[in-house]
XYZ file of C-alpha atoms in Angstrom:
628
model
C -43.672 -11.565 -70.672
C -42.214 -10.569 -73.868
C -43.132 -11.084 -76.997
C -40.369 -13.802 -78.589
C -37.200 -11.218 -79.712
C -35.865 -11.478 -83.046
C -33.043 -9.130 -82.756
C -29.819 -9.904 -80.484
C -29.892 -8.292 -76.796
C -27.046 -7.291 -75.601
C -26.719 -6.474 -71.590
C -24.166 -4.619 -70.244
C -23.549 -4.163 -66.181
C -21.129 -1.393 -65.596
C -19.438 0.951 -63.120
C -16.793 3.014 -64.737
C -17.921 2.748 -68.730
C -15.737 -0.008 -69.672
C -18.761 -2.794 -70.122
C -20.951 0.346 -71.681
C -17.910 0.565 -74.459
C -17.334 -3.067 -75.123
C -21.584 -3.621 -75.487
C -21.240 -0.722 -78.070
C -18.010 -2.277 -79.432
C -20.172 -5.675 -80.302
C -23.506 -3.851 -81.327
C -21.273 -2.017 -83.921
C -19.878 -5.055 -85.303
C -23.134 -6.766 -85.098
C -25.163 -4.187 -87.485
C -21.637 -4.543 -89.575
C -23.160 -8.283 -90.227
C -26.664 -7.226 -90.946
C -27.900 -8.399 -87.351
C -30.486 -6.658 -85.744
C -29.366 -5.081 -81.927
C -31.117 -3.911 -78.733
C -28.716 -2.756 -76.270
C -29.587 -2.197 -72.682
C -27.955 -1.805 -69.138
C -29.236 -4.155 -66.907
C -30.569 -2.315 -65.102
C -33.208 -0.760 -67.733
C -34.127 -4.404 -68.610
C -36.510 -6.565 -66.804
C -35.011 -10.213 -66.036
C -38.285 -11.774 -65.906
C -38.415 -11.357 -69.525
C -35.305 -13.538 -70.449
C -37.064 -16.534 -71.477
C -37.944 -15.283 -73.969
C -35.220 -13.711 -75.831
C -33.156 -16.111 -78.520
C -29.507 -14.707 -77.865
C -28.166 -12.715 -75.339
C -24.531 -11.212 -74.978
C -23.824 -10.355 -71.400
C -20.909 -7.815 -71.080
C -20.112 -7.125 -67.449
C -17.002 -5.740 -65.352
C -16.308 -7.175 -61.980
C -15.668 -4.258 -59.127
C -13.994 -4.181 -55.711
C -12.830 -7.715 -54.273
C -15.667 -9.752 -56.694
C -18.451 -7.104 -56.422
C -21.116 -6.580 -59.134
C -21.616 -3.390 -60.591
C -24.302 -1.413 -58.588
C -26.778 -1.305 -62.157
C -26.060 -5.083 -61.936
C -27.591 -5.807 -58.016
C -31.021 -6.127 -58.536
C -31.063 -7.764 -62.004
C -28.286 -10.755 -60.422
C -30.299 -11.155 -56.927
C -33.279 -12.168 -59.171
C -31.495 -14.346 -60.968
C -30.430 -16.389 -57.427
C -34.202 -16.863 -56.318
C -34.644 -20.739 -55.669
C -37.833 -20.572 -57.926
C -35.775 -20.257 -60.903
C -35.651 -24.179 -61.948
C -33.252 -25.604 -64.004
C -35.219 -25.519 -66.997
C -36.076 -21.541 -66.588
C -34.465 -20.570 -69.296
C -34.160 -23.552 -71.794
C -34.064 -22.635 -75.666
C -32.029 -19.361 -74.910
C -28.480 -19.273 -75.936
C -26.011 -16.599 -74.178
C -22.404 -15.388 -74.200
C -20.364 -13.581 -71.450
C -17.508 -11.230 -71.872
C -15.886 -9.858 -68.881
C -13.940 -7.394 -67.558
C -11.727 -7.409 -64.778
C -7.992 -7.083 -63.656
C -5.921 -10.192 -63.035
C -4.258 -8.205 -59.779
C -7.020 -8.594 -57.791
C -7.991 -12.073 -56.217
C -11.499 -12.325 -57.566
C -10.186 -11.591 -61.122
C -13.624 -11.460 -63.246
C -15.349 -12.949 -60.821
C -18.978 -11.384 -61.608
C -18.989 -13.222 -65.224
C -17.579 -16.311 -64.220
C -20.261 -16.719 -61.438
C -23.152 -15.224 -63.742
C -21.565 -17.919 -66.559
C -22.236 -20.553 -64.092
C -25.550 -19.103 -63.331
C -27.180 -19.012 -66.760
C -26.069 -22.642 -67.751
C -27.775 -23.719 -64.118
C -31.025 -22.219 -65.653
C -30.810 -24.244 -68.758
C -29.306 -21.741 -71.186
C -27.093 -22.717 -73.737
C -23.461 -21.028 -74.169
C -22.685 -20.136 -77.706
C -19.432 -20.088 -76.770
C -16.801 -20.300 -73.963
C -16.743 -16.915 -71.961
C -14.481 -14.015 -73.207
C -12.236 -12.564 -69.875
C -10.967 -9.263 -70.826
C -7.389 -8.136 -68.697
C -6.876 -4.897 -67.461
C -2.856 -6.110 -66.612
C -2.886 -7.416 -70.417
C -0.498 -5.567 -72.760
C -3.187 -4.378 -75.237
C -5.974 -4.268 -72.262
C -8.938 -6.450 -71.810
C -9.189 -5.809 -76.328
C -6.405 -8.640 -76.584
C -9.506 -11.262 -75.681
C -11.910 -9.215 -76.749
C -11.103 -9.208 -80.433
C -10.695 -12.943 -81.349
C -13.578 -13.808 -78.989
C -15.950 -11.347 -81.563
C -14.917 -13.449 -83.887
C -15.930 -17.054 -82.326
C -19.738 -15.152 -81.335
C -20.409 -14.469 -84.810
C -19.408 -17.820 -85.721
C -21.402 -19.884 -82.870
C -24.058 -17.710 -83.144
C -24.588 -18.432 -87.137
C -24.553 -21.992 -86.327
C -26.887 -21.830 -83.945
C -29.275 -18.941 -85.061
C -28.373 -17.773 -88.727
C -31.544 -15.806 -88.525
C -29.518 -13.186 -87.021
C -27.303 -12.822 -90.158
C -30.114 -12.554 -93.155
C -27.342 -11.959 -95.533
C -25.009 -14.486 -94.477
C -22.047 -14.326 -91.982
C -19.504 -13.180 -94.962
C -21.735 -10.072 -95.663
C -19.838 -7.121 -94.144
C -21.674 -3.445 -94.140
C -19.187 -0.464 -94.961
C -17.533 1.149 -91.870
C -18.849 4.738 -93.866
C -22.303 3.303 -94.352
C -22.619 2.256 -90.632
C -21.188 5.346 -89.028
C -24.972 7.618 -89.432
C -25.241 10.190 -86.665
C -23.760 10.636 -83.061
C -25.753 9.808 -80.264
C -25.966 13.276 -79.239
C -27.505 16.286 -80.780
C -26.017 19.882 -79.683
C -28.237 23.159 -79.906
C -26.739 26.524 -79.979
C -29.123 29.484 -78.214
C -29.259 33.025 -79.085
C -26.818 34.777 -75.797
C -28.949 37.629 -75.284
C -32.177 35.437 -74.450
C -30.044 34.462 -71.551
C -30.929 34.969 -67.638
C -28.255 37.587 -66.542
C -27.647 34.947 -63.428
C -25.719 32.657 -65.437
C -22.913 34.509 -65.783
C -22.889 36.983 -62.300
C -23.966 34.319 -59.763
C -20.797 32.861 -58.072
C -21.277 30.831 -54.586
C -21.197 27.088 -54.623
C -24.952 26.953 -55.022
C -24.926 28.372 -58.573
C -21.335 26.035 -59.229
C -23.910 22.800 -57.948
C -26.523 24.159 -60.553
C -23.939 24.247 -63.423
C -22.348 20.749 -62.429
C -25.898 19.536 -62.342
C -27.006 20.857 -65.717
C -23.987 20.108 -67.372
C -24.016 16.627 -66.137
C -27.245 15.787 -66.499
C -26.880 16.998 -70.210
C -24.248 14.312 -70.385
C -26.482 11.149 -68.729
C -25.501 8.780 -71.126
C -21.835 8.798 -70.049
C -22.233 10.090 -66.659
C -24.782 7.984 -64.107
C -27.967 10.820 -63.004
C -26.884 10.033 -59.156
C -23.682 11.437 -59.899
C -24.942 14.411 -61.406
C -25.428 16.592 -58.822
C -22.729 17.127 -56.091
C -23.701 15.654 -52.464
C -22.004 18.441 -50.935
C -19.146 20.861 -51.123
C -15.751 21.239 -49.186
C -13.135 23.272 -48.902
C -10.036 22.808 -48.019
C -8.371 23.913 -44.450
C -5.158 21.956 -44.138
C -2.456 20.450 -46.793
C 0.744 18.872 -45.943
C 3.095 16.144 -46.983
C 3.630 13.306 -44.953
C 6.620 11.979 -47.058
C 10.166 13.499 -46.649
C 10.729 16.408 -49.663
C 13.609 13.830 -50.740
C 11.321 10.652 -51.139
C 10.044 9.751 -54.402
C 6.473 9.407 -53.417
C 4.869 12.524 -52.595
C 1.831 11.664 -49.794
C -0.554 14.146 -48.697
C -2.681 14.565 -45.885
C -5.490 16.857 -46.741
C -8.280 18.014 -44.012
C -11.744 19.697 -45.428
C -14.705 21.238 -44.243
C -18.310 21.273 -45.192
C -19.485 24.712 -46.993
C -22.556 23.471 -47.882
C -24.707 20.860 -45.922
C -23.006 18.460 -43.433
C -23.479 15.327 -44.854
C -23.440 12.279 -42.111
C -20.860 9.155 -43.294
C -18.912 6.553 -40.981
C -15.993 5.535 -40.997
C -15.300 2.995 -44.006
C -17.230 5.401 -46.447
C -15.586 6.539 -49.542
C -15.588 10.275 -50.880
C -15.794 10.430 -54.794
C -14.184 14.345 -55.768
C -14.883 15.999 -59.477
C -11.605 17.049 -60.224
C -11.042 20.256 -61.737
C -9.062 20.199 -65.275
C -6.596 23.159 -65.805
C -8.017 25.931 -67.719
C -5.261 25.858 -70.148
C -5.505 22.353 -71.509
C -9.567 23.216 -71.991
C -8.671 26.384 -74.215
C -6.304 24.228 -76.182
C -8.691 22.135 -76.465
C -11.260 24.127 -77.457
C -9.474 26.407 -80.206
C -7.944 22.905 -81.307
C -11.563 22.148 -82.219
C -12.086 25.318 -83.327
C -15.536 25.996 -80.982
C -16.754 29.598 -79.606
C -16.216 28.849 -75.729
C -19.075 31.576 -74.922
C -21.698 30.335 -77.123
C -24.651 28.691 -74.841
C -25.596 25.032 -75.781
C -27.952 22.049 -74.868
C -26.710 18.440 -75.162
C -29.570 16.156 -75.680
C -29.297 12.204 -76.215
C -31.277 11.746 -79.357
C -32.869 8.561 -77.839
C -33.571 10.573 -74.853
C -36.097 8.416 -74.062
C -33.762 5.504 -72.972
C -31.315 7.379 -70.928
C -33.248 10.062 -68.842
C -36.489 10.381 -66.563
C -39.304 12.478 -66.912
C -38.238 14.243 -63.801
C -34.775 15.030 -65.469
C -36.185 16.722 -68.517
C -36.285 20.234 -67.307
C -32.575 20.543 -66.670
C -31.477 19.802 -70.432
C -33.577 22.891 -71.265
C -31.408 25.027 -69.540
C -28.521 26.738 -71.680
C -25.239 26.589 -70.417
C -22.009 27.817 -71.808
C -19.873 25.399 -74.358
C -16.344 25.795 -72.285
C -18.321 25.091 -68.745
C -19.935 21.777 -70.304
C -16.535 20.532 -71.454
C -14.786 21.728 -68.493
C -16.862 19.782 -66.148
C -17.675 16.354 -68.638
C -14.820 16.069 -70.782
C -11.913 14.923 -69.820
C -9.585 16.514 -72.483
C -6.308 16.511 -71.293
C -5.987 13.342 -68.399
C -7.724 10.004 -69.827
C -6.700 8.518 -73.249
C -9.563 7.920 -76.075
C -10.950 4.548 -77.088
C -10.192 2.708 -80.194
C -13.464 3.798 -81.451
C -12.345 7.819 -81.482
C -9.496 6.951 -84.265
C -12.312 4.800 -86.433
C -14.563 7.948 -86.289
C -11.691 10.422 -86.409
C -10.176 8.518 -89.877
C -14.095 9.604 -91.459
C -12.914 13.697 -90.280
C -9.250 13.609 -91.646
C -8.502 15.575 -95.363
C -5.102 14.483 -95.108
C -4.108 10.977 -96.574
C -1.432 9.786 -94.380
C -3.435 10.832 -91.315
C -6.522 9.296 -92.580
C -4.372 5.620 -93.649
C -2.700 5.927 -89.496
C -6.255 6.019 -88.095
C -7.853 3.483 -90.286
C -4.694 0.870 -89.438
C -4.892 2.011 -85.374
C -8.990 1.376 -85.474
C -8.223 -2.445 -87.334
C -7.311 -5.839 -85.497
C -4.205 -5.485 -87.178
C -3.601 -2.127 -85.937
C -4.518 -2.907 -82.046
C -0.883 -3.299 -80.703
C 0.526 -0.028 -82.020
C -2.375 1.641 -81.258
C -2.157 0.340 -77.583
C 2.213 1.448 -77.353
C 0.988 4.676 -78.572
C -2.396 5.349 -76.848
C -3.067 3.296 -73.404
C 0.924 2.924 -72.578
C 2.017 6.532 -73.464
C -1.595 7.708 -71.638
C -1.736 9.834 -74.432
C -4.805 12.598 -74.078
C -7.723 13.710 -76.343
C -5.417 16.939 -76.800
C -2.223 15.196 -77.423
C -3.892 12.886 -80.118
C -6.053 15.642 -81.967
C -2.992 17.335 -81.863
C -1.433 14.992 -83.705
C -3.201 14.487 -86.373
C -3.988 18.046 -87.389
C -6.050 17.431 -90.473
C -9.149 15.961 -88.612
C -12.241 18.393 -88.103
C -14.551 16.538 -85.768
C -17.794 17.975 -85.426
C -18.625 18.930 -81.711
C -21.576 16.288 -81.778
C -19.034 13.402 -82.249
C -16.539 15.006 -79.576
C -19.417 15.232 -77.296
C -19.396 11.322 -77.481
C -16.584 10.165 -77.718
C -14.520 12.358 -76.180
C -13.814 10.006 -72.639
C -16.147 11.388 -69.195
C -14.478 13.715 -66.542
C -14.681 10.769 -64.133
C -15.279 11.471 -60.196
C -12.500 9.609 -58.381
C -12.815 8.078 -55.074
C -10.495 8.030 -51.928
C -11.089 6.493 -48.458
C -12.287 8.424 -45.832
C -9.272 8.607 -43.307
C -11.333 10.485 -40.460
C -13.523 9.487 -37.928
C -16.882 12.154 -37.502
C -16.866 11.781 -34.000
C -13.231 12.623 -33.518
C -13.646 15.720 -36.262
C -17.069 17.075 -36.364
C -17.905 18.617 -40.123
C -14.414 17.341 -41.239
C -13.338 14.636 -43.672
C -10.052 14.119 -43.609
C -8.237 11.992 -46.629
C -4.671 10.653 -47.575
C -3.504 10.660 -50.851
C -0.721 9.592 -52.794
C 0.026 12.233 -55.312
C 0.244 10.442 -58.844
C 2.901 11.092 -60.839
C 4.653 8.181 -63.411
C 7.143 8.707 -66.629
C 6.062 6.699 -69.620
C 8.146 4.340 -72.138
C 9.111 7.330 -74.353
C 10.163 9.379 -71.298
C 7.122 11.847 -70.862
C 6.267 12.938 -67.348
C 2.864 12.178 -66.418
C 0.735 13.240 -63.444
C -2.703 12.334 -61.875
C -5.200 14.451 -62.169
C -7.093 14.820 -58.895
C -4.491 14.032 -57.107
C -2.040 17.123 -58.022
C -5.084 19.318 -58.650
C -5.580 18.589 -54.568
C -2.315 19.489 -53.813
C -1.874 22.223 -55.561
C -4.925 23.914 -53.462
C -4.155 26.266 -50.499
C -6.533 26.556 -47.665
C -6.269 30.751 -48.714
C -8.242 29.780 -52.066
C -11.519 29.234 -50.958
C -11.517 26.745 -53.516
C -15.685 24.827 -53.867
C -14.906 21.107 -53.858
C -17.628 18.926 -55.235
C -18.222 15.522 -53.414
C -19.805 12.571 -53.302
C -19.980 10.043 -50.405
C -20.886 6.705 -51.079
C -20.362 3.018 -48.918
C -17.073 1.858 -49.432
C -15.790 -1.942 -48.875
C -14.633 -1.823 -45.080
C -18.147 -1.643 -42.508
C -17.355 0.224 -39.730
C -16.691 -1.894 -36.757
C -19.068 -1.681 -33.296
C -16.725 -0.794 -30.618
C -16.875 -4.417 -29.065
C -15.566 -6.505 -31.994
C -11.596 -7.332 -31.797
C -10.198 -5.955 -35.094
C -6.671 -7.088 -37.338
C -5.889 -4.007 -39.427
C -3.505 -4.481 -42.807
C -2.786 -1.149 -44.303
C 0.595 -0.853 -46.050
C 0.948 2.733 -47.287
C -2.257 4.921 -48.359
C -4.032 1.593 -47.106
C -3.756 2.880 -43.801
C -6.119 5.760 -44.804
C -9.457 3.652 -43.478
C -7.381 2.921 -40.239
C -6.598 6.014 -39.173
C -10.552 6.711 -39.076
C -11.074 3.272 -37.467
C -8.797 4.162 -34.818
C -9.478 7.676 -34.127
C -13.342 6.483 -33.296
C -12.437 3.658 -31.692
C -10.043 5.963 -29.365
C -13.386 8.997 -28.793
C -15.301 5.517 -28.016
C -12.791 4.528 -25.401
C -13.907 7.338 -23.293
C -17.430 6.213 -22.675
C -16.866 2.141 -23.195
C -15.044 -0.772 -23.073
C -13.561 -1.269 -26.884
C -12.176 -4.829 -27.907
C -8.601 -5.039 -29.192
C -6.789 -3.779 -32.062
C -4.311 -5.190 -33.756
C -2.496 -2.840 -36.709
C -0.277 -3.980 -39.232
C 1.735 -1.196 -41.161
C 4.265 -1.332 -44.214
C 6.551 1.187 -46.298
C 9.716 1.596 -47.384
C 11.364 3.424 -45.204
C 11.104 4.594 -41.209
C 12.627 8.046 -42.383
C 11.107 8.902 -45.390
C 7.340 7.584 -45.751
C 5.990 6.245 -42.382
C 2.954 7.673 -42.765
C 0.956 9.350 -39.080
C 4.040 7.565 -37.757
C 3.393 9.826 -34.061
C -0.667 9.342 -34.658
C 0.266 5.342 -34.188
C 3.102 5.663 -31.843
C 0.602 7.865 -29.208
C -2.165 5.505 -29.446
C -0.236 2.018 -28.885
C 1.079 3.991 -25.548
C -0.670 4.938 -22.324
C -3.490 2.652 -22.041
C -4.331 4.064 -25.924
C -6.280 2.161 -28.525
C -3.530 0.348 -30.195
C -1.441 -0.624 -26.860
C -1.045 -4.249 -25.234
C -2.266 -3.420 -22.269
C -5.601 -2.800 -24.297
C -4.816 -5.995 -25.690
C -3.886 -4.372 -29.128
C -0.427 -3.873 -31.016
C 0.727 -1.410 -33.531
C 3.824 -3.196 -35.581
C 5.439 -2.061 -38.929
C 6.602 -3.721 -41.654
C 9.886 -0.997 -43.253
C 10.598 -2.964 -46.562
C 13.801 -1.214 -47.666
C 15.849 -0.895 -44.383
C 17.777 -3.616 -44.022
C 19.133 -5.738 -46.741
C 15.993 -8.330 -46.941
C 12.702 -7.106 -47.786
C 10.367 -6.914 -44.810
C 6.247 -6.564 -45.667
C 3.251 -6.666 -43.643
C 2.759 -10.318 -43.963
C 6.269 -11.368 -42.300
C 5.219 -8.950 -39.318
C 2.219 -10.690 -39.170
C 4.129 -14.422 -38.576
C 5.872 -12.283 -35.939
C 2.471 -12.363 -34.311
C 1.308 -15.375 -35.237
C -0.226 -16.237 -31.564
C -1.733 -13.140 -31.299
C -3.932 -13.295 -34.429
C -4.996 -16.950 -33.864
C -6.134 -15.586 -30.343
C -8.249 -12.851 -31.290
C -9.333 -14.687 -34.394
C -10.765 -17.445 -31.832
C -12.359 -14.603 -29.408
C -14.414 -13.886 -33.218
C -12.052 -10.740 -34.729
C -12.750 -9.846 -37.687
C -10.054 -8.914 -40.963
C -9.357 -5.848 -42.519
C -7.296 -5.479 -45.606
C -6.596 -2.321 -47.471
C -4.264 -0.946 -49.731
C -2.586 -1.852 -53.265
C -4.165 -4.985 -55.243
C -1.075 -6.111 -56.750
C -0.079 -8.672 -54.634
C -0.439 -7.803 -51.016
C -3.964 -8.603 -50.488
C -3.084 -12.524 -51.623
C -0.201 -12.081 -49.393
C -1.723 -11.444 -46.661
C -4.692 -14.266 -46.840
C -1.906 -17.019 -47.822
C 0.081 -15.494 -44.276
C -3.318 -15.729 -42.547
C -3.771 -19.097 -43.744
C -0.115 -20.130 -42.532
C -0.896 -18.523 -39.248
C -3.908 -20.320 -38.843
C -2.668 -23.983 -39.927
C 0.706 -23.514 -37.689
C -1.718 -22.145 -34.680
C -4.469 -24.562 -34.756
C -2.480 -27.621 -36.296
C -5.148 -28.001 -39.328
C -3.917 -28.456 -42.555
C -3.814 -25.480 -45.324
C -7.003 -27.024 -46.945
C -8.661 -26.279 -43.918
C -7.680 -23.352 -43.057
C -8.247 -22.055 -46.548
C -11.666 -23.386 -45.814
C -12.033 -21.395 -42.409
C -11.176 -18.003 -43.506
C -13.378 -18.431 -46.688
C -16.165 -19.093 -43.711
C -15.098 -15.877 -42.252
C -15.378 -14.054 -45.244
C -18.681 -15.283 -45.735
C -19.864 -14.498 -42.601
C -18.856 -10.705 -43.084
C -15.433 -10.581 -40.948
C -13.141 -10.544 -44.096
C -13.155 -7.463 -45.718
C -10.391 -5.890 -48.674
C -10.814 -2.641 -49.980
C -7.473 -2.646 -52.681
C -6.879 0.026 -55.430
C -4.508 -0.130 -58.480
């Protein structure tokens, strides 16, 4: 156990950086006020050991439908053990921010439940919990800010220890600032091995992806450094009309390197590749040599990386590869912090007084209309305020990750051997002032040609949806893309077919239009015929939902009171629920229609048959897998 802390912990659980830059946010203001911080992920912190801390802040973001973050599993399945009495830990006081998006059902669920937790072990709240919005107009910092405000005030009451100069004491913005966390070492070129700039197969792109990752641990988690495996890419075409507004691509890839085994269910996280253009800008913008060969080293390297790591931050590697492959200069918008540090670089008055007002509370609207709403870039903003000259250190930092992104997996292995198919929706949106924006993975994908031989780094992780064994009854909901998982459910459950008896299938599809974006529309037609997967005389049904053609909006959920009989039946013969797709409002659609359907069918009122599918989602036959 832990000697008694006299400095405030702060515990962050994260999965895409969000938590990591709020924790940060509230250590900054913290040493503002004179108050001693340790921060730490939770999982680099040992939960045995929170008895005896005096204050902890909890920041953590709530992932999937409710999920913890993975850093977050082992630290919250110690804190259910039984043996953990009410009185465990009495005398500590805690807050708990969270993160989450109010268009998904379990909307912060992972601090509300880890809220309840903590006060079941006998620790005090200093205040109510914070819930940050992602759906908010100035994002989750709308609660964020004025919750700061009632810590430092609770927590004075309560501890003033932690504020040795008083609660009114405020430390200088410039005094605070000191040194990035990241220190960048230029090597003499002609020391270098002649292989790191001839090699050129995939194996040589994994060992600069790994370095150059690696180099950036802090913002980019060590199992994502190196690449699983790498694809390339054999087939690419639309599967909307030229004409619709949504462009939809089905894209089919091949393993160059190692076949790596997945199911169907399993998600594959790509690195996307940033166009070469935008990283020149961005580099003469900063004014760096793009040849010169660097290491990136945390300076508290000791907190971020293993011993086992070490050897691949001594390893030069050129300045224009490391930002190409961990910056993301020209696709995600900077934080609030960038403008604070970027007002310390700019010579020019007016530019310096913008940035100062955008990094204050004051500030935070107009910084969100003309950051986060405009999805303005790195570029676009260092572009606009020409004066600053931000060392390469600071950059390095703040500048946001290149972030892997992650699509289901709409392929079966058994039906394509050393294949993954997926099914993407190429992103493409206009902002309020007009500009034309566009996703960048997704239109990188589709502007690759099977010709180019392009290396594809991937990842291939669990998703949300457990593939099925071929004798449980199964009620698909995939509306558009959502139908991605399905199409790799069904193509395995049709190659099982041939050697066994498979239980029914029941599909429900949605979009707009039967013309213009019915997505595998003769995939589904051929298997709910002949004695196929999805037919009634298998005891399955293929039925979809087209919402714009007829006057009256038509969505999965009214095709599923359609079959209202049907669903009760297999739900009684034990089927289990798959949902996937957008997490607006369709997956609460759908579980309000299922709980309609299952009141009307069995006569029970709603309460109960609320009751019974939360049963069924606890006994693993309810699963949602829903994107924004």
């Amino acid at each position: 156990m832990e000697m008694k802390s006299k400095q405030l912990l702060i515990l962050y659980a994260t999965q895409t950086g969000n938590a990591l830059d709020v924790a940060e946010r509230i250590a900054r203001e913290a040493e503002r006020r004179a108050c001693s911080v340790v921060i730490r992920s939770t999982d680099e912190y040992d939960a045995s050991s929170l008895p005896a801390e005096d204050a902890v802040i909890f920041v953590v973001s709530t992932t999937g439908q409710g999920d913890t973050p993975d850093s977050m599993k082992v630290f919250w399945k110690f804190l259910l053990q039984r043996n953990l009495g009410s009185h465990w830990m009495e005398g500590v006081h805690y807050a708990v921010f969270g993160l989450g998006d109010s268009g998904y059902q379990k909307y912060n669920f992972v601090a509300k439940k880890l809220d309840k937790r903590l006060s079941d072990l006998g620790a005090t709240a200093v205040i109510e919990r914070g819930l940050g919005d992602d759906q908010h107009l100035s994002g989750y910092e709308a609660a964020l800010d004025p919750w700061m405000s009632s810590l430092w005030s609770g927590l004075n009451e309560i501890k003033p220890d932690f504020f040795p100069e008083g609660l009114d004491f405020l430390v200088s913005v410039e005094e605070l600032i000191g040194q990035p966390k990241f220190r960048v070492t230029y090597h003499d070129v002609d020391n270098m091995d002649s292989q790191l700039s001839t090699a050129t197969d995939f194996k040589y792109l994994q060992m600069q992806i790994t370095r150059a990752r690696t180099m950036s641990s802090g913002k980019v988690p060590l199992e994502k450094s190196k690449p699983d495996a790498f694809l390339k890419m054999v087939k690419n075409f639309p599967l909307t009309r030229a004409s619709h507004e949504k462009d939809v691509r089905h894209f089919e890839f091949e393993f160059v390197s190692q076949v790596i085994e997945f199911e169907v269910g399993d998600v594959l996280e790509v690195l996307p590749s940033q166009k070469p253009a935008a990283v020149d800008s961005f580099i003469q913008r900063c004014n760096l040599d793009p040849e010169s060969f660097i290491t990136v080293h945390p300076r508290e390297m000791e907190n971020h990386l293993a011993d086992n790591n070490l050897s691949a931050l001594d390893v030069p590697i050129k300045l224009r590869t490391f930002v190409e492959l961990t910056m993301d200069v020209a696709s995600a918008s900077p934080r609030r912090y960038f403008f604070e540090v970027m007002s310390f670089f700019a010579t020019a008055e007016h530019e310096k007084e913008r940035l100062q007002y955008f990094a204050s509370p004051e500030g935070r609207d107009d910084l969100y209309q003309y950051n986060q709403k405009e999805r303005r870039t790195v570029l676009e903003v260092l572009e606009d305020f020409p004066s600053v000259k931000m060392p390469f250190e600071w950059l390095v930092q703040l500048v946001p990750p290149l972030k892997n992104r992650a699509f289901s997996i709409s392929s079966s292995p058994l039906a394509h051997p050393n294949q993954v198919h997926l099914t993407v929706d190429v992103v493409s949106w206009t902002t309020p002032f007009k500009r034309k924006r566009w996703g960048l993975c997704s239109t990188w994908l589709a502007s690759l040609s099977p010709e180019q031989r392009i290396y594809i780094p991937v990842w291939f992780h669990k998703g949300l949806l457990p593939p099925p064994p071929p004798s449980l009854p199964l009620i698909l909901i995939g509306p558009g893309t959502g139908c991605a998982p399905f199409r790799g459910f069904v193509e395995e459950r049709a190659v099982q077919s041939q050697s066994s008896t498979i239980a029914p299938t029941l599909f429900f599809f949605g979009c707009r239009n039967k013309h213009n974006d019915f997505l595998y529309r003769d995939l589904w037609l051929s298997h709910s015929q002949n004695d196929g997967v999805l037919s009634e005389a298998k005891g399955g049904g293929f039925y979809a939902a087209f919402s714009r053609d007829q006057p009256q909006k038509v969505y999965v959920q009214h095709k599923m009171q359609e079959q209202s009989q049907r669903i009760w039946s297999l739900l009684c013969e034990g089927a289990a629920v798959f949902v996937a797709g957008s997490s607006t409002k369709m997956p609460s659609d759908v579980m309000v229609a299922l709980e309609e359907i299952i009141s009307k069918e069995s006569g029970a009122p709603r309460e109960s048959a609320s009751r019974w599918l939360r049963s069924l989602e606890k006994a693993g036959k309810y699963h949602v897998e829903a994107w924004s």
